Coordinates of N, CA, C and O in Angstrom, one line a residue:
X425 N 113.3 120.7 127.4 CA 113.1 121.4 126.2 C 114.2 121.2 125.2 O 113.9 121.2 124.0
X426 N 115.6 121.2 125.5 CA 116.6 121.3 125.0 C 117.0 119.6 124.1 O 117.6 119.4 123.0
X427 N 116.6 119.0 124.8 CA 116.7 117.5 124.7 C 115.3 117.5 123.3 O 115.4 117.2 122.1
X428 N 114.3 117.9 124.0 CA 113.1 117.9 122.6 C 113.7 118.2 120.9 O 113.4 117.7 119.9
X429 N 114.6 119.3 121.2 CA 115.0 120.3 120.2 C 115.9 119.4 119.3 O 115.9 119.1 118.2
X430 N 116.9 119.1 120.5 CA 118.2 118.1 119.6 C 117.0 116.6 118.9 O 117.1 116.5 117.7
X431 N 116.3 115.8 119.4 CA 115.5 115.0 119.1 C 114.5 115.1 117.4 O 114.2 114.4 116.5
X432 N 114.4 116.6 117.9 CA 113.0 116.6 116.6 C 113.3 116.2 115.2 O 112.5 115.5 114.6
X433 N 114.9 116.8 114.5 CA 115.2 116.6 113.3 C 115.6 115.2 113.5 O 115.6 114.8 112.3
X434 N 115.7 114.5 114.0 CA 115.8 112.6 114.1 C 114.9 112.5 114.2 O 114.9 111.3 114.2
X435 N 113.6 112.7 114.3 CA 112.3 111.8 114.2 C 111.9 112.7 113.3 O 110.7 112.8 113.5
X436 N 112.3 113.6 112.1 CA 111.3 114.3 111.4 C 112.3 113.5 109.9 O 111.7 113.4 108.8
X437 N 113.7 113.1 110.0 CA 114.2 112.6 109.3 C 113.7 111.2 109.2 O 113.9 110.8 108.0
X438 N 113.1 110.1 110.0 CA 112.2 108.6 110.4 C 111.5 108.6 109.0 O 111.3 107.7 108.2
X439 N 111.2 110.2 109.0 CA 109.3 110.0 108.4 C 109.6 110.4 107.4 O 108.6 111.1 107.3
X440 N 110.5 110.6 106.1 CA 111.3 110.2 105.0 C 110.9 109.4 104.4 O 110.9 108.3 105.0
X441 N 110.4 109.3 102.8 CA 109.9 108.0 102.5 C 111.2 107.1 102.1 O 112.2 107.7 101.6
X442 N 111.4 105.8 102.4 CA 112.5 104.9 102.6 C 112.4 104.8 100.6 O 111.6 105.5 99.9
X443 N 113.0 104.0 100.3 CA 113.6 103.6 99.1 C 112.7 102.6 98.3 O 113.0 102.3 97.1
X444 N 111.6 102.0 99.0 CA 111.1 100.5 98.6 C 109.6 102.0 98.5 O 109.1 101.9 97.3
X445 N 108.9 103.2 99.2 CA 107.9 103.5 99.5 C 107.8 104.2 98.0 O 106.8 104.2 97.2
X446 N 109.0 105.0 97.8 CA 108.6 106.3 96.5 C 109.2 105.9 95.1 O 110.3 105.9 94.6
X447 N 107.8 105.5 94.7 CA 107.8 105.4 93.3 C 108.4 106.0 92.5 O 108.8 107.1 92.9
X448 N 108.8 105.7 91.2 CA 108.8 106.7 90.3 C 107.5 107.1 89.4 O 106.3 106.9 89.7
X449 N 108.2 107.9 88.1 CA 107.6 108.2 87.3 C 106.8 107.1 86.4 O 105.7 107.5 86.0
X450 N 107.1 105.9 86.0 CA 106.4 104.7 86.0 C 105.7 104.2 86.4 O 105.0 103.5 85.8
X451 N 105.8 104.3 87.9 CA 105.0 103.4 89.1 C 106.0 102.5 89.6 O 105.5 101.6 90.2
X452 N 107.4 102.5 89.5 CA 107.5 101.2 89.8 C 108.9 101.9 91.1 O 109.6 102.8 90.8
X453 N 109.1 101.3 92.3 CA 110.0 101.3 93.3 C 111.0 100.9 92.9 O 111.1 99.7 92.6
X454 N 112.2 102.2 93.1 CA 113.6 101.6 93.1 C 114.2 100.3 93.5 O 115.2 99.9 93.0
X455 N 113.7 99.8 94.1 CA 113.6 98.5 94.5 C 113.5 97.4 93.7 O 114.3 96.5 93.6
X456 N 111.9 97.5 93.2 CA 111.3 97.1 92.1 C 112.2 96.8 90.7 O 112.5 95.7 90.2
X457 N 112.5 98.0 90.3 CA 113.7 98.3 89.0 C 114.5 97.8 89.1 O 115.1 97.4 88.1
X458 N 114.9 97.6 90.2 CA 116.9 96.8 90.6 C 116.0 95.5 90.5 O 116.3 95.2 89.4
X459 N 115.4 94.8 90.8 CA 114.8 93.0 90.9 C 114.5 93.2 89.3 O 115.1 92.4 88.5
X460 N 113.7 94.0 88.7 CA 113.3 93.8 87.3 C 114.4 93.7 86.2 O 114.4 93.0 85.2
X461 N 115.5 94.6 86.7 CA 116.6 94.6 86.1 C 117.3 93.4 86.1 O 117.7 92.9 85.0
X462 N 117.7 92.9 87.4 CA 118.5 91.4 87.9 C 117.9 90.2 86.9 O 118.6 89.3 86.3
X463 N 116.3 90.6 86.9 CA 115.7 89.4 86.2 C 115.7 89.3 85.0 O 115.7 88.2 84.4
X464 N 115.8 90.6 84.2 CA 116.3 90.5 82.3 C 117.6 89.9 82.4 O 118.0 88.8 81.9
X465 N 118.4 90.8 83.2 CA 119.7 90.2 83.0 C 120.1 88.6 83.0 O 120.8 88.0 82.2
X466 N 119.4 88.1 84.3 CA 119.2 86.5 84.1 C 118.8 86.2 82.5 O 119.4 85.7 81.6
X467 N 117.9 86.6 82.5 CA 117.0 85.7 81.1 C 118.2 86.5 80.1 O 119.0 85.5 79.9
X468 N 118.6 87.5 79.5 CA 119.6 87.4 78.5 C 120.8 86.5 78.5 O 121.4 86.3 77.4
X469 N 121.3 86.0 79.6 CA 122.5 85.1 80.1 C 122.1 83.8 79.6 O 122.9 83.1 78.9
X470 N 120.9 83.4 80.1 CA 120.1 82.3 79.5 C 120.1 82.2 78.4 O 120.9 81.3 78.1
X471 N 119.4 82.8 77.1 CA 119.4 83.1 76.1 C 120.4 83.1 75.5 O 120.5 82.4 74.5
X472 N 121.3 83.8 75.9 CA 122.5 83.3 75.4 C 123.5 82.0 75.6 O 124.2 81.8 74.6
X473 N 123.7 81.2 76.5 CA 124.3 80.5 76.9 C 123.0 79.4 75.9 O 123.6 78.9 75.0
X474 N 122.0 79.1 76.0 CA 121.2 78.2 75.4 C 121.6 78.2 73.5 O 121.7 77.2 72.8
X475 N 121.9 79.7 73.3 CA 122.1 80.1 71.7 C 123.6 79.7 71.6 O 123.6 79.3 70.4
X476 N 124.8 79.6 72.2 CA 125.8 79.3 71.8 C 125.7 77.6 72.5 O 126.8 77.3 73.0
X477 N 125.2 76.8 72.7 CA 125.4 75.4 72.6 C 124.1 75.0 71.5 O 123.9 73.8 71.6
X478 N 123.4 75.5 70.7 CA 122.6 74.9 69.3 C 124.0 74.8 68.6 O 125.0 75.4 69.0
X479 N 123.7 74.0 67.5 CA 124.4 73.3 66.2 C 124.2 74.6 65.3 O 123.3 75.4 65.3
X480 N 125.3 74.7 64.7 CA 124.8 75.6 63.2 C 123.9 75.3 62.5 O 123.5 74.2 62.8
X481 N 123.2 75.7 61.6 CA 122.7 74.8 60.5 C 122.9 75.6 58.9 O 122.5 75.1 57.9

């Protein structure tokens, strides 16, 4: 019984929704936001590095 007792808050802590499971207020998983994020950031790097090698005109 003593062993059950020490056990229970570790398997009641398991059942926690993980970080990829609970949404936000948008719909979209922390998870989600950090990749969506990564990926503007790429494309403004892009964008810019493409804008500073055009010609003036």
């Amino acid at each position: 019984m003593r062993t059950f007792l020490l056990l229970l808050p570790l398997a009641l802590a398991a059942c926690g929704q993980s970080d990829n499971d609970a949404a936000g207020p948008d719909g979209v998983t922390p998870a989600e936001a950090r990749q969506l994020d990564d990926a503007a950031k790429a494309i403004d790097i892009n964008t810019t590095t493409a804008n500073a090698t055009e010609a003036p005109q």
